[in-house]
Coordinates of C-alpha atoms and ligand atoms in Angstrom, one line a residue:
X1 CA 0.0 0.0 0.0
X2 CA 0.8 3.7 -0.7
X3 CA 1.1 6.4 2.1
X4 CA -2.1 8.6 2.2
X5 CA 0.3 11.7 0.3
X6 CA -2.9 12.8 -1.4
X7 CA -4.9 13.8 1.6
X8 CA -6.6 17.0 1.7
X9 CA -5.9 17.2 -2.3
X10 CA -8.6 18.0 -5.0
X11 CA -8.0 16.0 -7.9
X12 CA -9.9 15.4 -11.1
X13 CA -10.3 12.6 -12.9
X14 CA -11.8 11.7 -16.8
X15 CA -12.9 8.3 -17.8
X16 CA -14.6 6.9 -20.6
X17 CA -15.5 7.8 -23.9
X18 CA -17.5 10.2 -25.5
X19 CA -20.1 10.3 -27.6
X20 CA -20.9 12.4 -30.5
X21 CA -25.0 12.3 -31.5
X22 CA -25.7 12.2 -35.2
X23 CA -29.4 11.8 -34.9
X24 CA -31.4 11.2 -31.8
X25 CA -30.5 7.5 -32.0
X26 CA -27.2 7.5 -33.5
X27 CA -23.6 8.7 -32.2
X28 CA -19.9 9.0 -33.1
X29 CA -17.8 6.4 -30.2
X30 CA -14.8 5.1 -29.3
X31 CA -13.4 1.6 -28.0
X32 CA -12.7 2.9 -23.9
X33 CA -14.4 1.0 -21.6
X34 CA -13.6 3.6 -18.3
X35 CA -11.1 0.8 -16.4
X36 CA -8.1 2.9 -16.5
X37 CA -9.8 6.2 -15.1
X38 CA -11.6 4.2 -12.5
X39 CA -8.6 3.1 -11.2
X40 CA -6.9 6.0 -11.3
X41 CA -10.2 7.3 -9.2
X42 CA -10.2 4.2 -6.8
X43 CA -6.4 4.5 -6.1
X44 CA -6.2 8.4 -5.4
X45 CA -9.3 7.9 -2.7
X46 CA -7.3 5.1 -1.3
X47 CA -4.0 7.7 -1.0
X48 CA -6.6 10.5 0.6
X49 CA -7.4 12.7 -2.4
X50 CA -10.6 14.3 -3.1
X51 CA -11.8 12.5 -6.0
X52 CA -14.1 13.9 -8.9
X53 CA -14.6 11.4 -11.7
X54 CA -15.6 13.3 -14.5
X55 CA -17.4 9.9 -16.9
X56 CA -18.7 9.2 -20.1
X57 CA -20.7 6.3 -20.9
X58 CA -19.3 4.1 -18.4
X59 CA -20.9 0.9 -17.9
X60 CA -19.0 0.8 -14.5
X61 CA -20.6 1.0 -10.9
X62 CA -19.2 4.8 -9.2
X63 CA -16.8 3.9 -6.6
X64 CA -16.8 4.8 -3.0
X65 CA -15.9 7.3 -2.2
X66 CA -15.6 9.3 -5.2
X67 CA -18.0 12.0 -6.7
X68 CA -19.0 11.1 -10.2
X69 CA -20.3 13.1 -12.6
X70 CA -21.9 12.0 -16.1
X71 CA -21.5 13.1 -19.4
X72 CA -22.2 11.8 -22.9
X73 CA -20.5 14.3 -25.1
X74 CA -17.1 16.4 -25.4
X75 CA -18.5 19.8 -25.0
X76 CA -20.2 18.3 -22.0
X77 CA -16.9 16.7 -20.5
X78 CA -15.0 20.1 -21.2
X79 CA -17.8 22.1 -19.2
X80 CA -18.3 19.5 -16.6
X81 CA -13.7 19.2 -16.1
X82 CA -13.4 22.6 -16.1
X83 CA -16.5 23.2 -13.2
X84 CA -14.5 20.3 -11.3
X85 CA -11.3 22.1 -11.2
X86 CA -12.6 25.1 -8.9
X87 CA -10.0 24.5 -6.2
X88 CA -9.0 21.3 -7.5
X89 CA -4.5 20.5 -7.7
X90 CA -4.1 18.5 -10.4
X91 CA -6.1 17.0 -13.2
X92 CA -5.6 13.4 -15.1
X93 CA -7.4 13.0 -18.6
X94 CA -7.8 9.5 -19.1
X95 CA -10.9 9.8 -21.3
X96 CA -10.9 9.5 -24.9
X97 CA -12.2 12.7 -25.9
X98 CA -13.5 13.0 -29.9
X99 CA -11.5 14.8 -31.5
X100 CA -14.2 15.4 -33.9
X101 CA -18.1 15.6 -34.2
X102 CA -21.2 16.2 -36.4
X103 CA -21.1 19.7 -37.1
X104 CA -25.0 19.7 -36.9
X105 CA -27.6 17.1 -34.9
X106 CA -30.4 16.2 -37.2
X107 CA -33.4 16.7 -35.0
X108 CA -35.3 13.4 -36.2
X109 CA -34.2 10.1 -37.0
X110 CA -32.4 10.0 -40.1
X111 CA -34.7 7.7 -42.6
X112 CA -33.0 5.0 -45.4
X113 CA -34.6 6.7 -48.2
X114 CA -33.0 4.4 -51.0
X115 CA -31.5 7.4 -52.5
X116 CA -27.6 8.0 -51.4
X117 CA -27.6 8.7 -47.7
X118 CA -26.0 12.1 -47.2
X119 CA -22.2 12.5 -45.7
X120 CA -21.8 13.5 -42.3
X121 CA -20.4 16.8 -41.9
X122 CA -17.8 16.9 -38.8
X123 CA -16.5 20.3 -36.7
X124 CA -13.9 20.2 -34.5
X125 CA -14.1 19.6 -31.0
X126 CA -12.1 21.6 -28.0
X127 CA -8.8 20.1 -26.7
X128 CA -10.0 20.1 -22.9
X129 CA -5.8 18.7 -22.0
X130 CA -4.1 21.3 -24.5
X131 CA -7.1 24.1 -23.4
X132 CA -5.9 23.2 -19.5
X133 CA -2.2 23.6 -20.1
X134 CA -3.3 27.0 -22.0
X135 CA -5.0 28.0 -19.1
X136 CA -2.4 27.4 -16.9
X137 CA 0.6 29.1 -18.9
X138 CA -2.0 32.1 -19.2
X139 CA -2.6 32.2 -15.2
X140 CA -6.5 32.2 -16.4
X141 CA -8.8 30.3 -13.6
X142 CA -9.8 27.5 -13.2
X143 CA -6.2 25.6 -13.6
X144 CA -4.9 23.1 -11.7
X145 CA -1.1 23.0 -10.5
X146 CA -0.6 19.5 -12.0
X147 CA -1.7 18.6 -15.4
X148 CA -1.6 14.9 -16.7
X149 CA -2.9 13.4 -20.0
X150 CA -2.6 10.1 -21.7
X151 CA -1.9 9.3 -25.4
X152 CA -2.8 5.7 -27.3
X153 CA -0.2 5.5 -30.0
X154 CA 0.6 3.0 -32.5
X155 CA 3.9 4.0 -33.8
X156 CA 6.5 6.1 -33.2
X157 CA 5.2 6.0 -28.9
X158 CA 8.1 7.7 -27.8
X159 CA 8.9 10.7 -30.6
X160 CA 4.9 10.9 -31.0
X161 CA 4.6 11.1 -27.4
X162 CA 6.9 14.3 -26.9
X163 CA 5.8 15.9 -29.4
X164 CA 2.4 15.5 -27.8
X165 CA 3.6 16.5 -24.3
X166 CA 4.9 19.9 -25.2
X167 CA 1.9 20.1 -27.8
X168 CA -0.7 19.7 -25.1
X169 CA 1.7 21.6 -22.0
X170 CA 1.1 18.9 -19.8
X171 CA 3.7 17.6 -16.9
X172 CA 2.9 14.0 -17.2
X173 CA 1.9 11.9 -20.3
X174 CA 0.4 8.5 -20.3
X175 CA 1.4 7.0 -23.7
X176 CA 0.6 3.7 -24.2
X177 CA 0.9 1.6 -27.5
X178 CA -2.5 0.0 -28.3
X179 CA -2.9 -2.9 -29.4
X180 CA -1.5 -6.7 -28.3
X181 CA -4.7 -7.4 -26.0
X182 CA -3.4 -4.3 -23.6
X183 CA -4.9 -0.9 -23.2
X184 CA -8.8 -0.7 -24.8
X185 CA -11.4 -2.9 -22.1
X186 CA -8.6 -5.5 -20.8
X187 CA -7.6 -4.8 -16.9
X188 CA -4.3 -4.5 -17.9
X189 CA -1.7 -2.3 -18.9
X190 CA 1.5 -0.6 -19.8
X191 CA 2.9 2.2 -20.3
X192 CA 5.6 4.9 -20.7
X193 CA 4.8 8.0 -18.5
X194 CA 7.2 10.7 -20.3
X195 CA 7.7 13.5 -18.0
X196 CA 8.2 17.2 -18.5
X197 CA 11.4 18.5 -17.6
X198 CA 12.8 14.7 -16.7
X199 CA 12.8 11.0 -17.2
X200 CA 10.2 8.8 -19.0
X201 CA 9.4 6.5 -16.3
X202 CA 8.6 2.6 -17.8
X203 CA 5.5 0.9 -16.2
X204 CA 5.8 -2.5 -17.3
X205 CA 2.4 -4.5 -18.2
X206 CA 0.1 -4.9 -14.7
X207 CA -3.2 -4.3 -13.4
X208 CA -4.8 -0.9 -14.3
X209 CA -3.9 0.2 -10.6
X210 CA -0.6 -0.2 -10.3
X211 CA -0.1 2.0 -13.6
X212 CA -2.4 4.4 -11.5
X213 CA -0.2 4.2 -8.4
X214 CA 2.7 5.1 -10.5
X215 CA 1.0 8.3 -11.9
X216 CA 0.0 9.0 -8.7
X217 CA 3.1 9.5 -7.3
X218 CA 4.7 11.5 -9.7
X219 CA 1.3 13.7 -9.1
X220 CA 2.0 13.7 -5.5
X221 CA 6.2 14.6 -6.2
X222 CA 4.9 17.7 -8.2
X223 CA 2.6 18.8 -5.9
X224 CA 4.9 18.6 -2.8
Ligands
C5P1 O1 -4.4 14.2 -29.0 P1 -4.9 12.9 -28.3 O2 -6.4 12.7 -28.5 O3 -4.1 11.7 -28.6 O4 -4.7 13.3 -26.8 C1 -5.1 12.4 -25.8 C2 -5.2 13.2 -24.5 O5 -5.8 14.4 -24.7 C3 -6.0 12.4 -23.4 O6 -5.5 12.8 -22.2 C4 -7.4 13.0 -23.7 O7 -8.2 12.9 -22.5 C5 -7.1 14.4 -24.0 N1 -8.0 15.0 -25.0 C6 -8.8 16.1 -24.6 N2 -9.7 16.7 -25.5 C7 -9.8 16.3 -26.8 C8 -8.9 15.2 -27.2 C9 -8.1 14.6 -26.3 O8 -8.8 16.5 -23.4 N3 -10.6 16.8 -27.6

């Protein structure tokens, strides 16, 4: 077990994946099931933290401790993070945010007419990570004092992953490769937590909560 070195800290939390309606029945998704946030939540209670779990469609249970707050959509996660973060130290993006969605919601149902169906038009969503560390740099409130993200790469994890850590203005970045029955809806996982300003610290393939732990701490070091 860990010491309690997050007691009497505010930390955020995202988990999940958004979704991005189309029609009233239809929506633009991803592959994360929620695991690795949850953890990350279950293990930051465990150390003492404060723990907001910012979630979207998670077919998880909450966990004790921790106040949960649903979303469906990016715009809803942004608004939802960034009402979290009043008094809150440090943040950790473990969702998997849509980069894009449909740039309009059709009202109704959208019917199989025979004819060719028309394209969906996408927009651009925010960058809640890169808006945080923008926030930050800018002294502009709410910010927290630690800002962590993660990153699912398939090749080039190391080069891609720097490029996204400065990109973003994080402190700590999550980047593990996909694939090889790790990451997406398995309780498992590695990593390689690069590090701004220092090391890249290996996390070799275990249970969701020991990767946690190991953010955790290097939360905790930057907050001390
Ligand atoms: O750029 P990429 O999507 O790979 O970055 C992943 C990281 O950025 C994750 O921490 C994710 O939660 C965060 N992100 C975000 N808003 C977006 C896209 C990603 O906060 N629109």
């Amino acid at each position: 077990g860990r010491p309690a070195d997050l007691a009497g800290r505010r930390v955020v939390v995202s988990a999940g994946g958004t979704r991005e309606a189309i029609d009233p029945v239809r929506f633009i998704g991803n592959r994360s099931s929620g695991l690795q946030g949850y953890a990350l939540a279950r293990t930051a209670v465990a150390r003492g933290a404060e723990v907001t779990l910012v979630a979207a469609n998670v077919a998880l249970p909450d966990p004790a401790g921790v106040r949960v707050v649903r979303v469906e959509s990016a715009l809803q996660m942004r608004a939802a993070v960034l009402d979290a973060l009043e008094g809150a130290d440090a943040v950790v993006m473990a969702a998997a945010v849509a980069d894009f969605r449909p740039a309009a919601r059709n009202e109704s149902k959208i019917k199989k007419t025979g004819a060719e169906p028309d394209p969906v038009h996408l927009t651009k969503n925010p960058d809640i990570l890169a808006e945080l560390g923008e926030r930050r740099r800018d002294g502009l409130k709410p910010y927290p004092r630690v800002i962590a993200g993660f990153a699912a790469e398939t090749d080039d994890v190391l080069a891609n992953g720097r490029a996204k850590l400065a990109r973003k203005g994080c402190d700590l970045l999550v980047v593990n490769q996909v694939g090889d029955g790790l990451a997406f809806g398995t309780p498992d996982n590695a990593a390689t937590i690069l590090v701004a300003g220092g090391e890249p610290v290996e996390v070799p393939r275990g249970p969701k909560e020991e990767l946690a732990d190991v953010v955790w701490d290097l939360v905790a070091a930057r907050l001390a």
